[in-house]
Amino acid sequence: MTQTRRVALAATIFAILSVPALAQGGLVPEGCATGQSFSTGPVTVSGAYLRATPPGAKAAGAYLTLTNTGTESDTLLGATSEAAAEIAVHSMSMNNGVMEMAPVEGGLPIPPGGSVALEPKGFHLMLTGMDQPFVEGACVQMVLHFEKSGDLPIELNVGGFAQNAPPDGTGATPAPMDHDMGDISGMESMEGM
């Protein structure tokens, strides 16, 4: 067997053996439908996505929109997924040109009759402790935990490294981010943000 055939055979075997492991870990390599929405009680989740991460990334951000059609406030307390060891609601802000991230204590309120956007450079879900990178085109399964509406299983599309809107299924390249990120020198371990 030639060296080229051995390499091709090894790559094929790796791909075959990796797919079931990826799907079992909350990451589905085939992707998920774009434009999905998920509901529990009066809360609806739409536009759920993550950005692709390079190998070895220690963190990633997940983004989505929460809409509450009810007459009472609800709170996003957190999330879980087999694709990450921990997921927390975080905020990101700029302070004198320096990016600051912090957990949102007590969860993220969703006002009655209102919406809250989790998006780059704002509120987001911070995933840490990933076993593998998030690859563009894949799908991440997650369960969101709400104070009043309970648990809601969702799927998040994995977009490109600089994705700033939910993937639309066309393969179009996302527009570049339109804000100066300032000094992000302390963010080396957060490649997926």
mmCIF file of C-alpha atoms in Angstrom:
data_model
loop_
_atom_site.group_PDB
_atom_site.id
_atom_site.type_symbol
_atom_site.label_atom_id
_atom_site.label_comp_id
_atom_site.label_asym_id
_atom_site.label_seq_id
_atom_site.Cartn_x
_atom_site.Cartn_y
_atom_site.Cartn_z
ATOM 1 C CA MET A 1 0.000 0.000 0.000
ATOM 2 C CA THR A 2 1.380 3.404 -0.961
ATOM 3 C CA GLN A 3 1.886 6.196 1.555
ATOM 4 C CA THR A 4 -0.904 8.209 -0.085
ATOM 5 C CA ARG A 5 -3.372 5.338 0.259
ATOM 6 C CA ARG A 6 -2.376 4.779 3.910
ATOM 7 C CA VAL A 7 -3.012 8.447 4.694
ATOM 8 C CA ALA A 8 -6.372 8.364 2.873
ATOM 9 C CA LEU A 9 -7.378 5.163 4.697
ATOM 10 C CA ALA A 10 -6.396 6.635 8.080
ATOM 11 C CA ALA A 11 -8.376 9.818 7.361
ATOM 12 C CA THR A 12 -11.424 7.777 6.343
ATOM 13 C CA ILE A 13 -11.268 5.605 9.466
ATOM 14 C CA PHE A 14 -10.885 8.697 11.666
ATOM 15 C CA ALA A 15 -13.901 10.351 10.015
ATOM 16 C CA ILE A 16 -16.063 7.242 10.429
ATOM 17 C CA LEU A 17 -15.125 6.779 14.073
ATOM 18 C CA SER A 18 -15.459 10.487 14.929
ATOM 19 C CA VAL A 19 -19.014 11.069 13.703
ATOM 20 C CA PRO A 20 -20.834 9.031 16.383
ATOM 21 C CA ALA A 21 -18.678 10.554 19.120
ATOM 22 C CA LEU A 22 -19.413 14.068 17.893
ATOM 23 C CA ALA A 23 -23.160 13.461 17.753
ATOM 24 C CA GLN A 24 -23.181 11.981 21.256
ATOM 25 C CA GLY A 25 -21.298 14.982 22.658
ATOM 26 C CA GLY A 26 -23.965 17.533 21.800
ATOM 27 C CA LEU A 27 -22.262 18.447 18.491
ATOM 28 C CA VAL A 28 -23.941 17.151 15.336
ATOM 29 C CA PRO A 29 -21.568 17.472 12.356
ATOM 30 C CA GLU A 30 -24.350 17.425 9.729
ATOM 31 C CA GLY A 31 -25.715 20.746 10.925
ATOM 32 C CA CYS A 32 -29.268 21.762 11.763
ATOM 33 C CA ALA A 33 -31.950 23.690 9.935
ATOM 34 C CA THR A 34 -31.513 27.449 9.733
ATOM 35 C CA GLY A 35 -34.255 29.831 10.806
ATOM 36 C CA GLN A 36 -35.549 27.599 13.603
ATOM 37 C CA SER A 37 -37.394 28.858 16.661
ATOM 38 C CA PHE A 38 -38.059 27.023 19.915
ATOM 39 C CA SER A 39 -40.749 27.765 22.518
ATOM 40 C CA THR A 40 -41.695 26.913 26.075
ATOM 41 C CA GLY A 41 -44.636 28.690 27.648
ATOM 42 C CA PRO A 42 -44.552 32.340 26.586
ATOM 43 C CA VAL A 43 -40.785 32.295 25.793
ATOM 44 C CA THR A 44 -39.550 31.841 22.224
ATOM 45 C CA VAL A 45 -35.910 31.480 21.160
ATOM 46 C CA SER A 46 -34.870 32.419 17.629
ATOM 47 C CA GLY A 47 -31.659 33.071 15.690
ATOM 48 C CA ALA A 48 -29.570 30.659 17.791
ATOM 49 C CA TYR A 49 -25.952 30.289 16.646
ATOM 50 C CA LEU A 50 -22.323 29.995 17.712
ATOM 51 C CA ARG A 51 -19.111 30.911 15.956
ATOM 52 C CA ALA A 52 -16.656 28.309 14.753
ATOM 53 C CA THR A 53 -13.645 27.900 17.055
ATOM 54 C CA PRO A 54 -10.039 26.957 16.281
ATOM 55 C CA PRO A 55 -8.567 23.757 17.722
ATOM 56 C CA GLY A 56 -7.660 24.235 21.388
ATOM 57 C CA ALA A 57 -10.118 27.093 21.971
ATOM 58 C CA LYS A 58 -11.007 27.359 25.645
ATOM 59 C CA ALA A 59 -14.219 29.365 25.245
ATOM 60 C CA ALA A 60 -16.974 30.180 22.773
ATOM 61 C CA GLY A 61 -19.940 32.517 22.690
ATOM 62 C CA ALA A 62 -23.515 31.516 21.832
ATOM 63 C CA TYR A 63 -26.022 34.050 20.555
ATOM 64 C CA LEU A 64 -29.819 34.096 20.212
ATOM 65 C CA THR A 65 -32.910 36.218 20.740
ATOM 66 C CA LEU A 66 -35.347 35.613 23.615
ATOM 67 C CA THR A 67 -38.925 36.855 23.246
ATOM 68 C CA ASN A 68 -41.455 36.793 26.073
ATOM 69 C CA THR A 69 -45.092 37.075 24.911
ATOM 70 C CA GLY A 70 -46.386 36.575 28.455
ATOM 71 C CA THR A 71 -47.630 39.077 30.999
ATOM 72 C CA GLU A 72 -44.917 38.253 33.574
ATOM 73 C CA SER A 73 -41.159 38.571 33.460
ATOM 74 C CA ASP A 74 -39.103 35.375 33.122
ATOM 75 C CA THR A 75 -35.366 34.860 33.622
ATOM 76 C CA LEU A 76 -32.779 32.902 31.641
ATOM 77 C CA LEU A 77 -30.831 31.219 34.445
ATOM 78 C CA GLY A 78 -28.284 29.343 32.329
ATOM 79 C CA ALA A 79 -27.836 26.438 29.948
ATOM 80 C CA THR A 80 -26.312 22.987 29.636
ATOM 81 C CA SER A 81 -24.884 21.003 26.725
ATOM 82 C CA GLU A 82 -22.774 17.912 26.298
ATOM 83 C CA ALA A 83 -20.615 20.051 23.978
ATOM 84 C CA ALA A 84 -19.244 22.160 26.882
ATOM 85 C CA ALA A 85 -18.435 21.559 30.541
ATOM 86 C CA GLU A 86 -19.980 24.865 31.636
ATOM 87 C CA ILE A 87 -22.302 27.474 30.160
ATOM 88 C CA ALA A 88 -23.021 30.788 31.863
ATOM 89 C CA VAL A 89 -24.888 33.954 30.943
ATOM 90 C CA HIS A 90 -22.268 36.694 30.437
ATOM 91 C CA SER A 91 -22.159 40.346 29.499
ATOM 92 C CA MET A 92 -19.457 42.049 27.463
ATOM 93 C CA SER A 93 -18.791 45.762 27.526
ATOM 94 C CA MET A 94 -16.045 48.205 26.627
ATOM 95 C CA ASN A 95 -14.493 50.278 29.420
ATOM 96 C CA ASN A 96 -11.958 52.905 28.297
ATOM 97 C CA GLY A 97 -11.155 50.834 25.210
ATOM 98 C CA VAL A 98 -10.735 47.579 27.158
ATOM 99 C CA MET A 99 -13.108 44.648 26.694
ATOM 100 C CA GLU A 100 -14.623 43.427 29.958
ATOM 101 C CA MET A 101 -16.618 40.231 30.390
ATOM 102 C CA ALA A 102 -18.521 39.203 33.499
ATOM 103 C CA PRO A 103 -21.132 36.622 34.500
ATOM 104 C CA VAL A 104 -24.677 37.960 34.836
ATOM 105 C CA GLU A 105 -25.539 37.281 38.478
ATOM 106 C CA GLY A 106 -29.043 35.915 39.046
ATOM 107 C CA GLY A 107 -29.716 35.336 35.349
ATOM 108 C CA LEU A 108 -30.936 37.487 32.488
ATOM 109 C CA PRO A 109 -34.470 38.927 32.868
ATOM 110 C CA ILE A 110 -36.811 38.830 29.872
ATOM 111 C CA PRO A 111 -39.504 41.483 30.311
ATOM 112 C CA PRO A 112 -43.172 40.696 29.613
ATOM 113 C CA GLY A 113 -44.042 41.563 26.032
ATOM 114 C CA GLY A 114 -40.365 42.185 25.276
ATOM 115 C CA SER A 115 -37.239 40.684 23.752
ATOM 116 C CA VAL A 116 -33.606 40.386 24.781
ATOM 117 C CA ALA A 117 -30.875 39.833 22.200
ATOM 118 C CA LEU A 118 -27.783 37.828 23.084
ATOM 119 C CA GLU A 119 -25.286 38.978 20.466
ATOM 120 C CA PRO A 120 -21.591 39.650 19.906
ATOM 121 C CA LYS A 121 -20.353 42.543 22.048
ATOM 122 C CA GLY A 122 -23.266 42.248 24.472
ATOM 123 C CA PHE A 123 -25.052 39.575 26.464
ATOM 124 C CA HIS A 124 -24.119 36.040 25.391
ATOM 125 C CA LEU A 125 -23.842 32.483 26.637
ATOM 126 C CA MET A 126 -20.213 31.690 27.498
ATOM 127 C CA LEU A 127 -19.287 28.062 26.821
ATOM 128 C CA THR A 128 -16.122 26.702 28.431
ATOM 129 C CA GLY A 129 -14.505 23.281 28.695
ATOM 130 C CA MET A 130 -15.143 22.102 25.136
ATOM 131 C CA ASP A 131 -13.645 18.746 24.140
ATOM 132 C CA GLN A 132 -13.424 19.680 20.463
ATOM 133 C CA PRO A 133 -13.672 22.735 18.260
ATOM 134 C CA PHE A 134 -16.978 23.928 16.850
ATOM 135 C CA VAL A 135 -16.804 23.503 13.077
ATOM 136 C CA GLU A 136 -18.715 25.744 10.674
ATOM 137 C CA GLY A 137 -21.848 24.011 9.432
ATOM 138 C CA ALA A 138 -22.257 21.783 12.501
ATOM 139 C CA CYS A 139 -25.110 21.937 15.016
ATOM 140 C CA VAL A 140 -24.836 22.203 18.811
ATOM 141 C CA GLN A 141 -27.602 20.849 21.021
ATOM 142 C CA MET A 142 -28.269 22.775 24.222
ATOM 143 C CA VAL A 143 -30.921 23.073 26.940
ATOM 144 C CA LEU A 144 -31.801 26.553 28.200
ATOM 145 C CA HIS A 145 -33.030 26.873 31.792
ATOM 146 C CA PHE A 146 -35.693 29.483 32.589
ATOM 147 C CA GLU A 147 -36.937 30.441 36.043
ATOM 148 C CA LYS A 148 -40.655 30.158 35.194
ATOM 149 C CA SER A 149 -40.855 28.466 31.795
ATOM 150 C CA GLY A 150 -38.594 25.555 32.700
ATOM 151 C CA ASP A 151 -36.167 23.797 30.374
ATOM 152 C CA LEU A 152 -36.086 24.327 26.615
ATOM 153 C CA PRO A 153 -33.988 22.124 24.272
ATOM 154 C CA ILE A 154 -32.629 24.133 21.323
ATOM 155 C CA GLU A 155 -30.200 23.691 18.439
ATOM 156 C CA LEU A 156 -27.573 26.265 17.497
ATOM 157 C CA ASN A 157 -26.045 26.540 14.025
ATOM 158 C CA VAL A 158 -22.271 26.915 13.962
ATOM 159 C CA GLY A 159 -21.335 29.833 11.713
ATOM 160 C CA GLY A 160 -17.965 31.147 10.594
ATOM 161 C CA PHE A 161 -15.209 32.470 12.853
ATOM 162 C CA ALA A 162 -16.434 36.083 12.503
ATOM 163 C CA GLN A 163 -20.167 35.320 12.239
ATOM 164 C CA ASN A 164 -22.194 38.242 13.574
ATOM 165 C CA ALA A 165 -25.696 37.035 12.655
ATOM 166 C CA PRO A 166 -27.392 33.632 12.495
ATOM 167 C CA PRO A 167 -26.313 31.554 9.476
ATOM 168 C CA ASP A 168 -28.997 31.760 6.798
ATOM 169 C CA GLY A 169 -28.217 28.517 5.001
ATOM 170 C CA THR A 170 -27.009 30.253 1.832
ATOM 171 C CA GLY A 171 -23.314 29.973 2.652
ATOM 172 C CA ALA A 172 -22.974 33.748 2.311
ATOM 173 C CA THR A 173 -20.043 35.290 4.128
ATOM 174 C CA PRO A 174 -21.169 37.375 7.111
ATOM 175 C CA ALA A 175 -20.524 41.089 7.114
ATOM 176 C CA PRO A 176 -17.478 42.088 9.165
ATOM 177 C CA MET A 177 -18.011 43.384 12.669
ATOM 178 C CA ASP A 178 -18.540 47.132 12.567
ATOM 179 C CA HIS A 179 -17.052 48.179 15.904
ATOM 180 C CA ASP A 180 -13.494 48.688 17.063
ATOM 181 C CA MET A 181 -12.872 46.013 19.664
ATOM 182 C CA GLY A 182 -10.313 48.163 21.464
ATOM 183 C CA ASP A 183 -7.696 46.441 23.613
ATOM 184 C CA ILE A 184 -8.437 42.721 23.726
ATOM 185 C CA SER A 185 -4.911 41.697 24.718
ATOM 186 C CA GLY A 186 -6.186 39.861 27.789
ATOM 187 C CA MET A 187 -8.544 37.684 25.769
ATOM 188 C CA GLU A 188 -6.052 35.156 24.274
ATOM 189 C CA SER A 189 -7.867 32.214 25.860
ATOM 190 C CA MET A 190 -11.237 33.227 24.411
ATOM 191 C CA GLU A 191 -10.639 32.476 20.723
ATOM 192 C CA GLY A 192 -14.276 31.652 20.092
ATOM 193 C CA MET A 193 -15.555 35.036 21.223
#
